[in-house]
Amino acid sequence: MLQLKTAGYIALDNLRSRKCFPPVWQNMTELEKSTDEFISIFREERFNVSKELGGGYLFEEVIDRFVRTDDRELMDDSRIPEQERLESVKALERQNAFMQLYPRHIDILLPHIRQASERFRREVKILELASGSGGLALALASELKRKKFPARITGSDIVPSYIEESNRRTAGQNLPVEFMELNAFDMKRLGPDEFDIIITSQSMHHFSPGQLAVMIAQAGQHATTAFIGIDGYRSALLGLGVPFVAGLQAIPSFALDGLISARKFYSELELAIIAETAAGRHHHEVDCLWPLSVLTVHFN
Ligand SMILES: C[S@@+](CC[C@H](N)C(=O)[O-])C[C@H]1O[C@@H](n2cnc3c(N)ncnc32)[C@H](O)[C@@H]1O
């Protein structure tokens, strides 16, 4: 439930045959605007298709509309002191560890890292965007070190204190990881192909469709191989489950963020639309590895 695939595919075909998709763009500003506009048009068309299909299709669409929100998570609210927001990203790291998500992420990422290593025969360079308190980067770096794998990960986030905290945690551990401040929508300071794989975890739903498209298009300029986005799978079960699990830590703002996030997860088809708009057709796949959605965009 909440993936709305039947109505979604019909709606997308309708829009494609009317030449509305994919939207045309020349620069990042246009990409952001046209992706946001197209996703709104797509959701409207899907609603009309669901009305024609009727019954359960319309019921699911109405639930999806009721659930969806554009509210921002409190952890993204710059009016809240950084220290308080740091507590939220640390709570998210505890939740990820509790749900055993880091080994799942590593299983998803390692085949791509291995492929890049075989292709280039040198150290593979990975950049994580929006790395929060750094839990995934640290877990991946420990695994790379344990396996003596020639790869290095750079975690990055827009909030300076997360970077300081993450660098403090890694100090003296001799792990193949470092952290730097970086705005995921503005990667100009990176060199062309400075990295091989750019990843982001539990964050895609924090960004508007247009922002996510910009992130993917920019990743294509700075990574040789792929963009991999891992996020919660849009579903009724996670709609209830994420806020419930977040509530277990008894931190009200974090529990509320869990509820907002679960309402905002993208459907598989929405992720595919955003990827195609940013990187063209046939360059991406979206997989459900329950409870995760995995978007992979290939650049080569
Ligand atoms: C839900 S947290 C995910 C943190 C981490 N990936 C994890 O799974 O624990 C979202 C992160 O996105 C970061 N963020 C928000 N806007 C950003 C931007 N423009 N550039 C980089 N990071 C950003 C926030 O600071 C926050 O750390």
Short mmCIF file of N, CA, C and O in Angstrom, two decimals, residues 16-96:
data_model
loop_
_atom_site.label_atom_id
_atom_site.label_comp_id
_atom_site.label_asym_id
_atom_site.label_seq_id
_atom_site.Cartn_x
_atom_site.Cartn_y
_atom_site.Cartn_z
N ARG A 16 3.85 10.90 -20.57
CA ARG A 16 4.91 10.69 -21.57
C ARG A 16 4.33 10.87 -22.98
O ARG A 16 4.92 11.52 -23.83
N SER A 17 3.14 10.28 -23.19
CA SER A 17 2.58 10.37 -24.55
C SER A 17 2.14 11.80 -24.85
O SER A 17 2.07 12.19 -26.01
N ARG A 18 1.87 12.61 -23.82
CA ARG A 18 1.57 14.03 -24.06
C ARG A 18 2.85 14.87 -24.11
O ARG A 18 2.80 16.10 -24.09
N LYS A 19 3.98 14.19 -24.11
CA LYS A 19 5.30 14.86 -24.19
C LYS A 19 5.57 15.80 -23.01
O LYS A 19 6.30 16.78 -23.13
N CYS A 20 4.92 15.50 -21.87
CA CYS A 20 5.19 16.33 -20.67
C CYS A 20 6.39 15.79 -19.90
O CYS A 20 6.88 16.43 -18.98
N PHE A 21 6.76 14.55 -20.21
CA PHE A 21 7.84 13.91 -19.46
C PHE A 21 8.84 13.28 -20.42
O PHE A 21 8.44 12.67 -21.40
N PRO A 22 10.15 13.36 -20.13
CA PRO A 22 10.76 14.08 -19.01
C PRO A 22 10.83 15.58 -19.27
O PRO A 22 10.95 15.99 -20.41
N PRO A 23 10.74 16.38 -18.21
CA PRO A 23 10.83 17.83 -18.40
C PRO A 23 12.21 18.23 -18.92
O PRO A 23 13.20 17.58 -18.62
N VAL A 24 12.23 19.32 -19.68
CA VAL A 24 13.51 19.79 -20.26
C VAL A 24 14.13 20.78 -19.29
O VAL A 24 13.42 21.59 -18.68
N TRP A 25 15.44 20.72 -19.12
CA TRP A 25 16.14 21.68 -18.25
C TRP A 25 17.53 21.96 -18.79
O TRP A 25 18.11 21.13 -19.48
N GLN A 26 18.03 23.16 -18.49
CA GLN A 26 19.36 23.57 -18.98
C GLN A 26 20.37 23.74 -17.86
O GLN A 26 21.57 23.66 -18.09
N ASN A 27 19.88 24.05 -16.67
CA ASN A 27 20.80 24.28 -15.56
C ASN A 27 20.13 23.80 -14.26
O ASN A 27 18.97 23.38 -14.27
N MET A 28 20.88 23.87 -13.17
CA MET A 28 20.39 23.28 -11.91
C MET A 28 19.12 23.99 -11.40
O MET A 28 18.25 23.35 -10.83
N THR A 29 19.03 25.31 -11.63
CA THR A 29 17.84 26.02 -11.17
C THR A 29 16.61 25.51 -11.91
O THR A 29 15.56 25.24 -11.31
N GLU A 30 16.76 25.33 -13.22
CA GLU A 30 15.63 24.82 -14.02
C GLU A 30 15.32 23.37 -13.65
O GLU A 30 14.16 22.97 -13.60
N LEU A 31 16.38 22.60 -13.39
CA LEU A 31 16.16 21.19 -13.02
C LEU A 31 15.32 21.10 -11.74
O LEU A 31 14.35 20.33 -11.66
N GLU A 32 15.69 21.91 -10.75
CA GLU A 32 14.97 21.86 -9.47
C GLU A 32 13.49 22.25 -9.67
O GLU A 32 12.59 21.54 -9.23
N LYS A 33 13.29 23.34 -10.40
CA LYS A 33 11.93 23.85 -10.58
C LYS A 33 11.09 22.85 -11.41
O LYS A 33 9.98 22.50 -11.04
N SER A 34 11.67 22.37 -12.51
CA SER A 34 10.85 21.53 -13.39
C SER A 34 10.58 20.17 -12.74
O SER A 34 9.52 19.58 -12.97
N THR A 35 11.49 19.68 -11.91
CA THR A 35 11.23 18.39 -11.24
C THR A 35 10.10 18.56 -10.22
O THR A 35 9.19 17.74 -10.14
N ASP A 36 10.17 19.64 -9.44
CA ASP A 36 9.10 19.89 -8.46
C ASP A 36 7.75 20.01 -9.17
O ASP A 36 6.76 19.43 -8.73
N GLU A 37 7.75 20.77 -10.27
CA GLU A 37 6.47 20.96 -10.99
C GLU A 37 5.98 19.63 -11.55
O GLU A 37 4.80 19.31 -11.46
N PHE A 38 6.92 18.85 -12.12
CA PHE A 38 6.46 17.61 -12.75
C PHE A 38 5.90 16.63 -11.71
O PHE A 38 4.89 15.96 -11.97
N ILE A 39 6.54 16.55 -10.56
CA ILE A 39 6.03 15.60 -9.55
C ILE A 39 4.61 16.01 -9.12
O ILE A 39 3.74 15.15 -8.92
N SER A 40 4.35 17.31 -9.04
CA SER A 40 2.97 17.75 -8.70
C SER A 40 2.01 17.34 -9.81
O SER A 40 0.92 16.83 -9.54
N ILE A 41 2.43 17.54 -11.06
CA ILE A 41 1.57 17.18 -12.20
C ILE A 41 1.32 15.66 -12.20
O ILE A 41 0.20 15.19 -12.40
N PHE A 42 2.39 14.92 -11.93
CA PHE A 42 2.28 13.45 -11.91
C PHE A 42 1.29 13.00 -10.83
O PHE A 42 0.42 12.16 -11.08
N ARG A 43 1.40 13.59 -9.63
CA ARG A 43 0.50 13.16 -8.54
C ARG A 43 -0.96 13.51 -8.88
O ARG A 43 -1.87 12.76 -8.55
N GLU A 44 -1.17 14.63 -9.57
CA GLU A 44 -2.52 15.03 -9.97
C GLU A 44 -3.06 14.05 -11.01
O GLU A 44 -4.20 13.60 -10.91
N GLU A 45 -2.21 13.71 -11.98
CA GLU A 45 -2.63 12.77 -13.03
C GLU A 45 -2.93 11.39 -12.41
O GLU A 45 -3.89 10.73 -12.79
N ARG A 46 -2.09 11.00 -11.47
CA ARG A 46 -2.31 9.70 -10.81
C ARG A 46 -3.64 9.70 -10.06
O ARG A 46 -4.36 8.70 -10.05
N PHE A 47 -3.97 10.83 -9.46
CA PHE A 47 -5.25 10.95 -8.76
C PHE A 47 -6.40 10.78 -9.75
O PHE A 47 -7.36 10.05 -9.49
N ASN A 48 -6.29 11.45 -10.93
CA ASN A 48 -7.35 11.34 -11.93
C ASN A 48 -7.48 9.90 -12.43
O ASN A 48 -8.58 9.40 -12.60
N VAL A 49 -6.32 9.25 -12.65
CA VAL A 49 -6.36 7.85 -13.09
C VAL A 49 -7.02 6.98 -12.02
O VAL A 49 -7.86 6.12 -12.32
N SER A 50 -6.68 7.23 -10.76
CA SER A 50 -7.25 6.43 -9.66
C SER A 50 -8.76 6.61 -9.60
O SER A 50 -9.49 5.67 -9.30
N LYS A 51 -9.21 7.83 -9.89
CA LYS A 51 -10.66 8.08 -9.89
C LYS A 51 -11.34 7.24 -10.97
O LYS A 51 -12.39 6.65 -10.74
N GLU A 52 -10.67 7.17 -12.15
CA GLU A 52 -11.24 6.37 -13.23
C GLU A 52 -11.22 4.88 -12.87
O GLU A 52 -12.16 4.15 -13.14
N LEU A 53 -10.12 4.45 -12.22
CA LEU A 53 -10.02 3.03 -11.86
C LEU A 53 -11.00 2.70 -10.73
O LEU A 53 -11.53 1.59 -10.65
N GLY A 54 -11.22 3.67 -9.85
CA GLY A 54 -12.21 3.52 -8.77
C GLY A 54 -11.81 2.52 -7.69
O GLY A 54 -10.67 2.06 -7.63
N GLY A 55 -12.74 2.20 -6.82
CA GLY A 55 -12.58 1.17 -5.77
C GLY A 55 -11.33 1.34 -4.94
O GLY A 55 -11.01 2.43 -4.46
N GLY A 56 -10.59 0.22 -4.81
CA GLY A 56 -9.40 0.20 -3.97
C GLY A 56 -8.32 1.17 -4.45
O GLY A 56 -7.54 1.69 -3.64
N TYR A 57 -8.26 1.40 -5.76
CA TYR A 57 -7.24 2.31 -6.30
C TYR A 57 -7.46 3.73 -5.78
O TYR A 57 -6.54 4.42 -5.36
N LEU A 58 -8.74 4.13 -5.81
CA LEU A 58 -9.06 5.48 -5.34
C LEU A 58 -8.87 5.58 -3.82
O LEU A 58 -8.33 6.57 -3.31
N PHE A 59 -9.26 4.52 -3.13
CA PHE A 59 -9.11 4.49 -1.67
C PHE A 59 -7.64 4.69 -1.29
O PHE A 59 -7.29 5.53 -0.46
N GLU A 60 -6.76 3.94 -1.99
CA GLU A 60 -5.31 4.03 -1.68
C GLU A 60 -4.77 5.43 -1.98
O GLU A 60 -3.97 5.99 -1.24
N GLU A 61 -5.25 6.00 -3.09
CA GLU A 61 -4.81 7.35 -3.48
C GLU A 61 -5.24 8.38 -2.42
O GLU A 61 -4.47 9.27 -2.04
N VAL A 62 -6.49 8.23 -1.96
CA VAL A 62 -7.00 9.18 -0.96
C VAL A 62 -6.19 9.07 0.34
O VAL A 62 -5.81 10.08 0.94
N ILE A 63 -5.88 7.83 0.72
CA ILE A 63 -5.05 7.64 1.93
C ILE A 63 -3.68 8.29 1.72
O ILE A 63 -3.16 9.00 2.58
N ASP A 64 -3.10 8.07 0.53
CA ASP A 64 -1.78 8.63 0.24
C ASP A 64 -1.81 10.16 0.35
O ASP A 64 -0.93 10.78 0.94
N ARG A 65 -2.85 10.76 -0.20
CA ARG A 65 -2.99 12.23 -0.14
C ARG A 65 -3.14 12.71 1.29
O ARG A 65 -2.61 13.76 1.67
N PHE A 66 -3.89 11.95 2.07
CA PHE A 66 -4.13 12.31 3.46
C PHE A 66 -2.82 12.24 4.27
O PHE A 66 -2.52 13.09 5.09
N VAL A 67 -2.05 11.20 3.97
CA VAL A 67 -0.83 10.95 4.74
C VAL A 67 0.29 11.92 4.36
O VAL A 67 1.02 12.42 5.21
N ARG A 68 0.41 12.22 3.05
CA ARG A 68 1.58 12.98 2.58
C ARG A 68 1.64 14.37 3.20
O ARG A 68 0.61 15.00 3.43
N THR A 69 2.85 14.82 3.47
CA THR A 69 3.04 16.16 4.03
C THR A 69 4.31 16.79 3.44
O THR A 69 5.22 16.06 3.02
N ASP A 70 4.34 18.10 3.43
CA ASP A 70 5.56 18.81 3.04
C ASP A 70 6.26 19.39 4.28
O ASP A 70 7.23 20.14 4.14
N ASP A 71 5.73 19.07 5.45
CA ASP A 71 6.36 19.59 6.68
C ASP A 71 7.83 19.21 6.72
O ASP A 71 8.21 18.14 6.24
N ARG A 72 8.64 20.06 7.33
CA ARG A 72 10.07 19.73 7.45
C ARG A 72 10.32 19.08 8.80
O ARG A 72 9.68 19.43 9.80
N GLU A 73 11.25 18.14 8.83
CA GLU A 73 11.63 17.52 10.09
C GLU A 73 12.27 18.58 10.99
O GLU A 73 12.95 19.49 10.50
N LEU A 74 12.07 18.44 12.30
CA LEU A 74 12.64 19.42 13.24
C LEU A 74 14.16 19.43 13.15
O LEU A 74 14.81 20.46 13.34
N MET A 75 14.74 18.26 12.83
CA MET A 75 16.21 18.20 12.78
C MET A 75 16.78 19.03 11.62
O MET A 75 17.98 19.27 11.55
N ASP A 76 15.90 19.47 10.70
CA ASP A 76 16.35 20.33 9.59
C ASP A 76 16.03 21.79 9.85
O ASP A 76 16.26 22.63 8.98
N ASP A 77 15.50 22.09 11.02
CA ASP A 77 15.08 23.46 11.31
C ASP A 77 16.25 24.23 11.92
O ASP A 77 16.64 23.98 13.07
N SER A 78 16.82 25.15 11.13
CA SER A 78 18.04 25.83 11.58
C SER A 78 17.78 26.76 12.77
O SER A 78 18.72 27.25 13.39
N ARG A 79 16.48 26.98 13.12
CA ARG A 79 16.21 27.83 14.31
C ARG A 79 16.44 27.03 15.59
O ARG A 79 16.58 27.59 16.67
N ILE A 80 16.46 25.70 15.47
CA ILE A 80 16.71 24.86 16.66
C ILE A 80 18.22 24.76 16.87
O ILE A 80 18.96 24.54 15.90
N PRO A 81 18.69 24.93 18.12
CA PRO A 81 20.15 24.90 18.35
C PRO A 81 20.78 23.62 17.82
O PRO A 81 20.19 22.54 17.91
N GLU A 82 22.01 23.76 17.26
CA GLU A 82 22.69 22.62 16.64
C GLU A 82 22.84 21.45 17.61
O GLU A 82 22.74 20.29 17.24
N GLN A 83 23.07 21.79 18.91
CA GLN A 83 23.28 20.73 19.89
C GLN A 83 22.04 19.84 20.01
O GLN A 83 22.14 18.61 20.09
N GLU A 84 20.87 20.49 19.97
CA GLU A 84 19.61 19.73 20.05
C GLU A 84 19.43 18.86 18.82
O GLU A 84 18.99 17.71 18.91
N ARG A 85 19.80 19.43 17.64
CA ARG A 85 19.66 18.66 16.40
C ARG A 85 20.66 17.50 16.38
O ARG A 85 20.36 16.43 15.86
N LEU A 86 21.82 17.74 16.99
CA LEU A 86 22.82 16.67 17.07
C LEU A 86 22.25 15.48 17.87
O LEU A 86 22.46 14.32 17.52
N GLU A 87 21.50 15.80 18.94
CA GLU A 87 20.88 14.72 19.73
C GLU A 87 19.94 13.90 18.85
O GLU A 87 19.85 12.68 18.99
N SER A 88 19.23 14.58 17.94
CA SER A 88 18.29 13.85 17.05
C SER A 88 19.03 12.94 16.07
O SER A 88 18.61 11.81 15.85
N VAL A 89 20.13 13.44 15.48
CA VAL A 89 20.83 12.55 14.53
C VAL A 89 21.52 11.41 15.26
O VAL A 89 21.64 10.30 14.72
N LYS A 90 21.91 11.66 16.51
CA LYS A 90 22.49 10.55 17.29
C LYS A 90 21.40 9.51 17.60
O LYS A 90 21.65 8.31 17.59
N ALA A 91 20.18 10.02 17.88
CA ALA A 91 19.06 9.09 18.14
C ALA A 91 18.78 8.27 16.89
O ALA A 91 18.48 7.07 16.97
N LEU A 92 18.89 8.91 15.72
CA LEU A 92 18.67 8.17 14.46
C LEU A 92 19.74 7.09 14.29
O LEU A 92 19.45 5.97 13.88
N GLU A 93 20.97 7.42 14.66
CA GLU A 93 22.04 6.41 14.56
C GLU A 93 21.74 5.23 15.49
O GLU A 93 21.92 4.07 15.11
N ARG A 94 21.26 5.52 16.72
CA ARG A 94 20.92 4.42 17.64
C ARG A 94 19.80 3.57 17.04
O ARG A 94 19.83 2.34 17.13
N GLN A 95 18.82 4.24 16.42
CA GLN A 95 17.70 3.51 15.82
C GLN A 95 18.20 2.62 14.67
O GLN A 95 17.79 1.47 14.54
N ASN A 96 19.08 3.17 13.83
CA ASN A 96 19.63 2.38 12.72
C ASN A 96 20.37 1.15 13.25
O ASN A 96 20.26 0.06 12.69
#
